[in-house]
Short mmCIF file of C-alpha atoms in Angstrom, two decimals:
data_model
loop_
_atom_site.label_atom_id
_atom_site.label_comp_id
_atom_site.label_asym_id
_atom_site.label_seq_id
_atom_site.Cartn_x
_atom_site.Cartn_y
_atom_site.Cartn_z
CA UNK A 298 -11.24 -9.11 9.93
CA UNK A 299 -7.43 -10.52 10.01
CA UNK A 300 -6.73 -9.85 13.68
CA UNK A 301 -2.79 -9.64 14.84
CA UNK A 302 -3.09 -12.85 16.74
CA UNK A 303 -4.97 -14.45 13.48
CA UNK A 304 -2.23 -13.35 10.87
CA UNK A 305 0.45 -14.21 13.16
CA UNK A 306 -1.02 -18.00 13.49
CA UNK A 307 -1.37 -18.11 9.99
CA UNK A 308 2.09 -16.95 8.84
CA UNK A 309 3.96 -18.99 12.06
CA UNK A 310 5.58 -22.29 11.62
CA UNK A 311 8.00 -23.93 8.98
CA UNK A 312 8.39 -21.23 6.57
CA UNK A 313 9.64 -18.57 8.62
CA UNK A 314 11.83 -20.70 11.43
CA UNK A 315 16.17 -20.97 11.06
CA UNK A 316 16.52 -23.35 9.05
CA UNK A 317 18.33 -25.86 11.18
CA UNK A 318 14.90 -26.72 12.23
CA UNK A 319 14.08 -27.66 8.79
CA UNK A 320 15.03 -30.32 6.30
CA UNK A 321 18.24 -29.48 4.59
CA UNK A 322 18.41 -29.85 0.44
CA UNK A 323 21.95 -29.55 -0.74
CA UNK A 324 21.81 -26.52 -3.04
CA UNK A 325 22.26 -27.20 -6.76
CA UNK A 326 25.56 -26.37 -9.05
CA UNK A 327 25.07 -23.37 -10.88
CA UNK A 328 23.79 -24.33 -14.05
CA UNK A 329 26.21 -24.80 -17.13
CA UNK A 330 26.49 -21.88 -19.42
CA UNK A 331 24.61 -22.66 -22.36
CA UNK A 332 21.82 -22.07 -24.73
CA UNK A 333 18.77 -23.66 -23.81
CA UNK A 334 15.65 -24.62 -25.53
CA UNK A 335 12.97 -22.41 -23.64
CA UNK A 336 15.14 -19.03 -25.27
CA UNK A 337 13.14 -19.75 -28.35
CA UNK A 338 9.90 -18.69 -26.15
CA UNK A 339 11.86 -16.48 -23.93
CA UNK A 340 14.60 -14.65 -26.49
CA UNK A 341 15.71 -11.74 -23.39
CA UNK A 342 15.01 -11.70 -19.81
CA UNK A 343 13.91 -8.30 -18.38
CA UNK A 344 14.03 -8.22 -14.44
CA UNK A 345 12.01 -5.41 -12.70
CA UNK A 346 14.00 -3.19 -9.89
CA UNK A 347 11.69 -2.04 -7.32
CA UNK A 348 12.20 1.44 -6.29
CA UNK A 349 12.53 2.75 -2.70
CA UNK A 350 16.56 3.46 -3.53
CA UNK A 351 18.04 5.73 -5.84
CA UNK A 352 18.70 4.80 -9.26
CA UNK A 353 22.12 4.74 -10.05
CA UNK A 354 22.84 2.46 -6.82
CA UNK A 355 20.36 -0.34 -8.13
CA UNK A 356 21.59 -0.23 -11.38
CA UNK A 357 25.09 -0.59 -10.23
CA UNK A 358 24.46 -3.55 -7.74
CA UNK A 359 22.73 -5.36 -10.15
CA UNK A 360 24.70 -5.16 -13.27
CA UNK A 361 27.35 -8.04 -12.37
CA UNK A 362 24.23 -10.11 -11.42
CA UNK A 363 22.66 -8.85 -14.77
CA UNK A 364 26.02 -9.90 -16.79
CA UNK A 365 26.04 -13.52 -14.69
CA UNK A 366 22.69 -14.41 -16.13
CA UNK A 367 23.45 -13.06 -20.02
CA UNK A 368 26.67 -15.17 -19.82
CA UNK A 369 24.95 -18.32 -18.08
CA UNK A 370 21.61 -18.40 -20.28
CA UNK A 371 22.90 -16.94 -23.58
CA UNK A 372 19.73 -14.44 -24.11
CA UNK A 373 19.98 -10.28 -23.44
CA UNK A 374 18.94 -9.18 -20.27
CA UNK A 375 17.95 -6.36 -19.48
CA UNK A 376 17.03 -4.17 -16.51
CA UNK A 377 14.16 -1.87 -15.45
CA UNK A 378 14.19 -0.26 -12.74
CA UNK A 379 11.07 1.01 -11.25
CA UNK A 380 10.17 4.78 -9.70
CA UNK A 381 8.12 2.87 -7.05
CA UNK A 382 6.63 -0.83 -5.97
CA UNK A 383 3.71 0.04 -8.26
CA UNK A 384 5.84 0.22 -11.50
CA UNK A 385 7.31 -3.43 -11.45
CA UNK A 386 3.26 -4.48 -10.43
CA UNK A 387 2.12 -2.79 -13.50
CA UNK A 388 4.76 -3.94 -15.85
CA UNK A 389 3.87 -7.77 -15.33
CA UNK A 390 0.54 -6.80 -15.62
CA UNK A 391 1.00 -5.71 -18.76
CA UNK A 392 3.40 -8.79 -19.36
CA UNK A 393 6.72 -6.28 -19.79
CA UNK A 394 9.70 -7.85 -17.36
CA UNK A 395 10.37 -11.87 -17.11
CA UNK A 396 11.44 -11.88 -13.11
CA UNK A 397 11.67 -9.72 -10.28
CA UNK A 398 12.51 -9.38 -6.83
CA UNK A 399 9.64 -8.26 -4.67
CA UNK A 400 8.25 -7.33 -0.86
CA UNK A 401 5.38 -9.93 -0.30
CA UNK A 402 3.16 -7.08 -0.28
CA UNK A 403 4.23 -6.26 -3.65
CA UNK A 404 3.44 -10.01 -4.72
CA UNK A 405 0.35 -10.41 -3.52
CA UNK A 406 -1.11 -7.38 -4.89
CA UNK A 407 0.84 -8.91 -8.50
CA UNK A 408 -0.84 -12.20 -7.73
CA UNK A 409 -4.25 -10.12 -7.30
CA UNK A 410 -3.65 -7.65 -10.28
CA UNK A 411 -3.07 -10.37 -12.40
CA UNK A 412 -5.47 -13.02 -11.25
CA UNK A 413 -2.83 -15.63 -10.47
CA UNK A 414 -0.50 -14.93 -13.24
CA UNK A 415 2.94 -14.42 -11.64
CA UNK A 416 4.68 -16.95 -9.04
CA UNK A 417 7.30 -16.81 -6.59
CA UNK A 418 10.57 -19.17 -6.94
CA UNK A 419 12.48 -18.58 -4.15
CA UNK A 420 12.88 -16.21 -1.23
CA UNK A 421 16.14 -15.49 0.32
CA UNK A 422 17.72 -17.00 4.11
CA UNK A 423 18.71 -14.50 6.74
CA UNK A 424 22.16 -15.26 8.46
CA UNK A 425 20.44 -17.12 11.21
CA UNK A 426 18.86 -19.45 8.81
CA UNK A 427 15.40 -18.02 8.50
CA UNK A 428 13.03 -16.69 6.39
CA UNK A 429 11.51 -13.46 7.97
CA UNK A 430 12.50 -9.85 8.61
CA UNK A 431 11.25 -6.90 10.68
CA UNK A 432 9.25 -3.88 9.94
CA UNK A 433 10.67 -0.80 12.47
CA UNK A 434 9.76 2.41 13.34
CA UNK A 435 12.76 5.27 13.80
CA UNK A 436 13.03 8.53 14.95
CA UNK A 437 15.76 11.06 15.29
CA UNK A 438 17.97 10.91 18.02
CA UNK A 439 17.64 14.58 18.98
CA UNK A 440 14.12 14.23 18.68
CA UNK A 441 13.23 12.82 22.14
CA UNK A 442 11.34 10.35 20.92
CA UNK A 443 11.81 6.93 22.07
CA UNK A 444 8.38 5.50 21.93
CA UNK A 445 5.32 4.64 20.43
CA UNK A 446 3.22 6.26 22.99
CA UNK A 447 5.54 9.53 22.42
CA UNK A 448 4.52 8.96 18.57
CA UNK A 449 0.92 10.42 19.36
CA UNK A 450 0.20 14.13 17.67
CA UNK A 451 3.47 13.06 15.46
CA UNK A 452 4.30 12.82 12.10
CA UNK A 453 4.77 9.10 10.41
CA UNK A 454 6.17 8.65 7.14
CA UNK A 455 5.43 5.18 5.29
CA UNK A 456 7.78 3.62 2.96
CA UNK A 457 5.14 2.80 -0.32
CA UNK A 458 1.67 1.76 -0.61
CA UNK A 459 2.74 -1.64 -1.52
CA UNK A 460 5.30 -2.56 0.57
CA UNK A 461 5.13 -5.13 3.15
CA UNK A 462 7.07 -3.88 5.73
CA UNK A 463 7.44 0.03 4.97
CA UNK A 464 3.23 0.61 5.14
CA UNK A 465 0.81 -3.15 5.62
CA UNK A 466 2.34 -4.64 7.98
CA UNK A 467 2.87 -1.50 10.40
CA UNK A 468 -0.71 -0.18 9.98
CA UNK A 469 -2.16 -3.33 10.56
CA UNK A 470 -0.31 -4.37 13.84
CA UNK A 471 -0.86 -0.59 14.62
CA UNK A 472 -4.12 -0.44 14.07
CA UNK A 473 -5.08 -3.88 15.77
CA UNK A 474 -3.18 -2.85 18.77
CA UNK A 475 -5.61 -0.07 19.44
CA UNK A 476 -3.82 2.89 17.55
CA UNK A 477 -6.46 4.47 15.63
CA UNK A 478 -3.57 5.76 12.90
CA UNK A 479 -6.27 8.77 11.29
CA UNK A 480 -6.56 10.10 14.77
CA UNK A 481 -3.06 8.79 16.57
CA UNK A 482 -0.77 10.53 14.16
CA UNK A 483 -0.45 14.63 13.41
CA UNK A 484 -0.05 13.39 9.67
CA UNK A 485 0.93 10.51 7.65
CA UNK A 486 2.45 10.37 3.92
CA UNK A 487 4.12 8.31 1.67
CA UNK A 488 7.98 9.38 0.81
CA UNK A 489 8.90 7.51 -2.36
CA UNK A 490 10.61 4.32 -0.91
CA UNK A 491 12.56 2.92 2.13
CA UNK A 492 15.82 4.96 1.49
CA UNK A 493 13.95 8.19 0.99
CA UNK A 494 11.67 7.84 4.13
CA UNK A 495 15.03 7.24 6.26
CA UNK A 496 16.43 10.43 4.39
CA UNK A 497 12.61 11.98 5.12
CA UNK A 498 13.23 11.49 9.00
CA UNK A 499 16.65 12.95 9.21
CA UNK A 500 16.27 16.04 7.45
CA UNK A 501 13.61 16.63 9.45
CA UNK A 502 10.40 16.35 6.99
CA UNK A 503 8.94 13.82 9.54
CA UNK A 504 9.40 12.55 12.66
CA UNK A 505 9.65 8.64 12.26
CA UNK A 506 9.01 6.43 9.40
CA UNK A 507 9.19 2.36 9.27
CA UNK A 508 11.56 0.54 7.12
CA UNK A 509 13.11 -2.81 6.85
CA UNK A 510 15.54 -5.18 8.50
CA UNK A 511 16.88 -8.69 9.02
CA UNK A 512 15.90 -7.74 13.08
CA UNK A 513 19.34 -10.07 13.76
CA UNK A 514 22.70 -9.02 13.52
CA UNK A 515 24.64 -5.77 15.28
CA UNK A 516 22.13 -3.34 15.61
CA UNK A 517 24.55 -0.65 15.78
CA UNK A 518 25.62 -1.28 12.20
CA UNK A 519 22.10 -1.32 11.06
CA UNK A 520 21.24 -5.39 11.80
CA UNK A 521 22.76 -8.09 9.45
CA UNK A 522 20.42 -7.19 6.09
CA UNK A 523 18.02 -4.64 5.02
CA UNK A 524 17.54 -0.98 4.38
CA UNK A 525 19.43 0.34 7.32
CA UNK A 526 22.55 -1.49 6.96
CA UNK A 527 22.69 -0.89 3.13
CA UNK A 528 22.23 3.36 3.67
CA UNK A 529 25.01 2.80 6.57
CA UNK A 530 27.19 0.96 4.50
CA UNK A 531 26.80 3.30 1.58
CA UNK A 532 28.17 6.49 4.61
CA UNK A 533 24.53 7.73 4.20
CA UNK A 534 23.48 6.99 7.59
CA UNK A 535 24.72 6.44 11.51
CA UNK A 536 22.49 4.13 13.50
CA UNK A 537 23.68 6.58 16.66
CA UNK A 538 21.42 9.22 14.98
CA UNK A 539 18.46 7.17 14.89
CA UNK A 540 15.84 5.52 17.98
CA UNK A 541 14.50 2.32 17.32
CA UNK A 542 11.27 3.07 18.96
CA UNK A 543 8.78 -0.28 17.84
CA UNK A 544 9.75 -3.52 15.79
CA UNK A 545 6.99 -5.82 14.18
CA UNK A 546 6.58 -9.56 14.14
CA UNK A 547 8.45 -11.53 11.58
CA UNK A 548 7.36 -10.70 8.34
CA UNK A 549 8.17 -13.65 5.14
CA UNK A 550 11.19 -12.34 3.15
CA UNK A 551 9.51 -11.00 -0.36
CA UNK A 552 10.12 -13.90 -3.09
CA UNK A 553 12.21 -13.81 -6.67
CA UNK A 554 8.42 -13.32 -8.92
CA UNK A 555 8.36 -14.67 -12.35
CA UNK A 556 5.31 -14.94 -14.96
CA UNK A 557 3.58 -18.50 -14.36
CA UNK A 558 3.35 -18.46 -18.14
CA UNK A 559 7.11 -19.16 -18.83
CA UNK A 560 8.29 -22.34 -19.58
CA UNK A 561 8.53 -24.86 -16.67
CA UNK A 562 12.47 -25.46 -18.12
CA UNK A 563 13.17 -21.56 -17.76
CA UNK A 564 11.60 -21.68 -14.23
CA UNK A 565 13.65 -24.25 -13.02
CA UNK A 566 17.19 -23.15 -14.69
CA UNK A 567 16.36 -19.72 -13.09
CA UNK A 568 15.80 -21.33 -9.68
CA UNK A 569 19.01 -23.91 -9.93
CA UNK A 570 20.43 -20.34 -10.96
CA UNK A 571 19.94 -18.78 -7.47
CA UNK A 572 19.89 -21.40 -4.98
CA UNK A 573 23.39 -21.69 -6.29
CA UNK A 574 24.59 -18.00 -6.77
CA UNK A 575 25.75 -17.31 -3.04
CA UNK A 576 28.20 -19.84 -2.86
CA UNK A 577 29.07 -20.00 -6.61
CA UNK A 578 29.20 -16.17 -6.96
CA UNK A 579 29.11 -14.71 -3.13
CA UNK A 580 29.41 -10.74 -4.20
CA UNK A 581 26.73 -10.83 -6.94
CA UNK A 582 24.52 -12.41 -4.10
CA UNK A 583 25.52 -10.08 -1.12
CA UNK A 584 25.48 -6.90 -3.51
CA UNK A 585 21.81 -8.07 -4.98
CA UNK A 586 20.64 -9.38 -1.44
CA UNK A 587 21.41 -5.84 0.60
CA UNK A 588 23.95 -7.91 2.59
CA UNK A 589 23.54 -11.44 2.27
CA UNK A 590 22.73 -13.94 4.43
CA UNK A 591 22.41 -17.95 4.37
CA UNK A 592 21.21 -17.88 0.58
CA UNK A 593 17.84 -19.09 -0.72
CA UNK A 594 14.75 -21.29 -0.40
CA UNK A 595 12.39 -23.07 -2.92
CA UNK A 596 9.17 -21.41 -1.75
CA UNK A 597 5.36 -21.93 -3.44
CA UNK A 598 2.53 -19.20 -3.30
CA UNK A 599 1.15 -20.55 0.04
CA UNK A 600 3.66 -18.99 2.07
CA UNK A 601 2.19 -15.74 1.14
CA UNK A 602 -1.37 -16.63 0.89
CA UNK A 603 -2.32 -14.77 4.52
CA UNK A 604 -0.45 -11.27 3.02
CA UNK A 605 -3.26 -11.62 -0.15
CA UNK A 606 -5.85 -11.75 2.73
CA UNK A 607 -4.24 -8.73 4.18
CA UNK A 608 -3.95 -6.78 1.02
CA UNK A 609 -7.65 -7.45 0.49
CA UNK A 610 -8.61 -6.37 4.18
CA UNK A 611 -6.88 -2.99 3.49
CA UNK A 612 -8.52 -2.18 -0.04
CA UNK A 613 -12.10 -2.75 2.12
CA UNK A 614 -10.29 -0.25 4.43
CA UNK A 615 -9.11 2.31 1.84
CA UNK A 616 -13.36 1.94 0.66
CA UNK A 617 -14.89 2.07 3.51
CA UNK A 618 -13.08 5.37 4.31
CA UNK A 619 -13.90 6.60 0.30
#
């Protein structure tokens, strides 16, 4: 078994520190608009939108983004967005979108599904120069609850199956800190995505549920990046009615995906694309990014190698209990 101190050796060091303790690359110009050779094999570019917020909103903060890569690359492209994590897994399974962003759960159960046939590009910088977020677990304010140990005969709503931060990480760090999460919890359930579990916990369907977050930043205002600063921003939400009760370790930031079978040309245009986007085009990154931060970071599937071990370690879970 992965133990918390195990996974947490494995996934410290370069990766995830500010980058000032890194070697600096200057980021690339944003590539001139153009036809390119590679449209031949790739004539449209379909990018997956993982669910967990509502449809209209995705659609919406992705569209200039959408329009900035049509008019860059001269090909269509076209969006799908997803009912849940699952749906943008599936659909490069079956070989149906060109790129998407995902949670590095999400990836490494895409790198599993499709025995090696998608690869990460890039994974976006935090404000503070790094490449890692939080999981958290929140409550209602006039719930009483400001603790784990208060959690116990509760209810606990996870994000999705596949995401990182919203259901693997927390039930693993749970579960190796002693919390037997069958027994701990009055029930557990799945609400459809980050935004809806937040919703979940305030109308009073359960009491707490883990979602995402840069962990730096104003707290008050929902931390710098993440799901609780985009459903503040968007009037949905006021950190005063929530408890932070329990944070995780730093988790990797979830990488851009693409197929490993595209061209190597494509791959590289589309990463020259984004490592120059938040300077070139600053509100397509912030609205795309949930917030921004200190733009992006060449990346290669070994980053994310001890989250495959973890995804594997819960489907022996999930069989041992079938």
């Amino acid at each position: 078994m992965i133990t918390r101190r195990t996974l947490a050796g494995l996934m410290a060091g370069a990766a995830l520190l500010p980058a000032a303790t890194r070697a600096q690359q200057a980021a690339p110009a944003m590539p001139a608009a153009g036809e390119r050779p590679w449209a031949k094999q790739v004539p449209q570019i379909r990018i997956g939108l993982l669910g967990g917020e509502n449809e209209a909103d995705r659609l919406g903060r992705f569209d200039a983004y959408r329009k900035l890569i049509e008019d860059t690359f001269k090909v269509p492209v076209r969006l799908f967005p997803a009912a849940d994590y699952a749906g943008v897994m599936q659909a490069f399974s079956a070989g149906q979108i060109e790129a998407s962003s995902m949670g590095a759960s999400g990836y490494a159960g895409a790198r599993l599904d499709t025995n090696g046939a998608v690869e990460p590009l890039v994974v976006p910088l935090e404000n503070d120069g790094s490449s890692s977020y939080i999981s958290v677990m929140v409550t209602r304010k006039d719930s009483g609850i400001t603790s784990l140990e208060q959690m116990k005969g509760k209810s606990l709503a996870w994000a999705d199956p596949n995401s990182t931060s919203g259901y693997l990480i927390p039930r693993s760090e749970l579960r190796n800190s002693g919390v037997d999460i069958n027994g701990y919890f009055s029930r557990t359930g799945f609400a459809g995505g980050h935004e809806q579990a937040v919703v979940a916990v305030l109308q009073k369907q359960y009491d707490a549920c883990c979602t995402w977050a840069s962990g730096i930043g104003d707290e008050s205002q929902g931390f710098s990046r993440g799901n609780l600063q985009a459903m503040v921003s968007k009037g949905m939400l006021k950190m005063s009615d929530l408890n932070l009760i329990w944070k995780s370790r730093p988790i990797p930031n979830g990488p851009l995906v693409v197929r490993s079978a595209l061209p190597a040309a494509f791959k590289e245009d589309f990463t020259a694309f984004h490592m120059a986007l938040p300077t070139a085009h600053p509100k397509v990154y912030a609205d795309i990014e949930r917030g921004g931060g200190k733009g992006y970071e060449r990346v290669t599937h070994a980053m994310f190698e001890p989250i495959v071990q973890l995804r594997r370690e819960e489907a022996a879970e999930r069989r041992r209990r079938s």
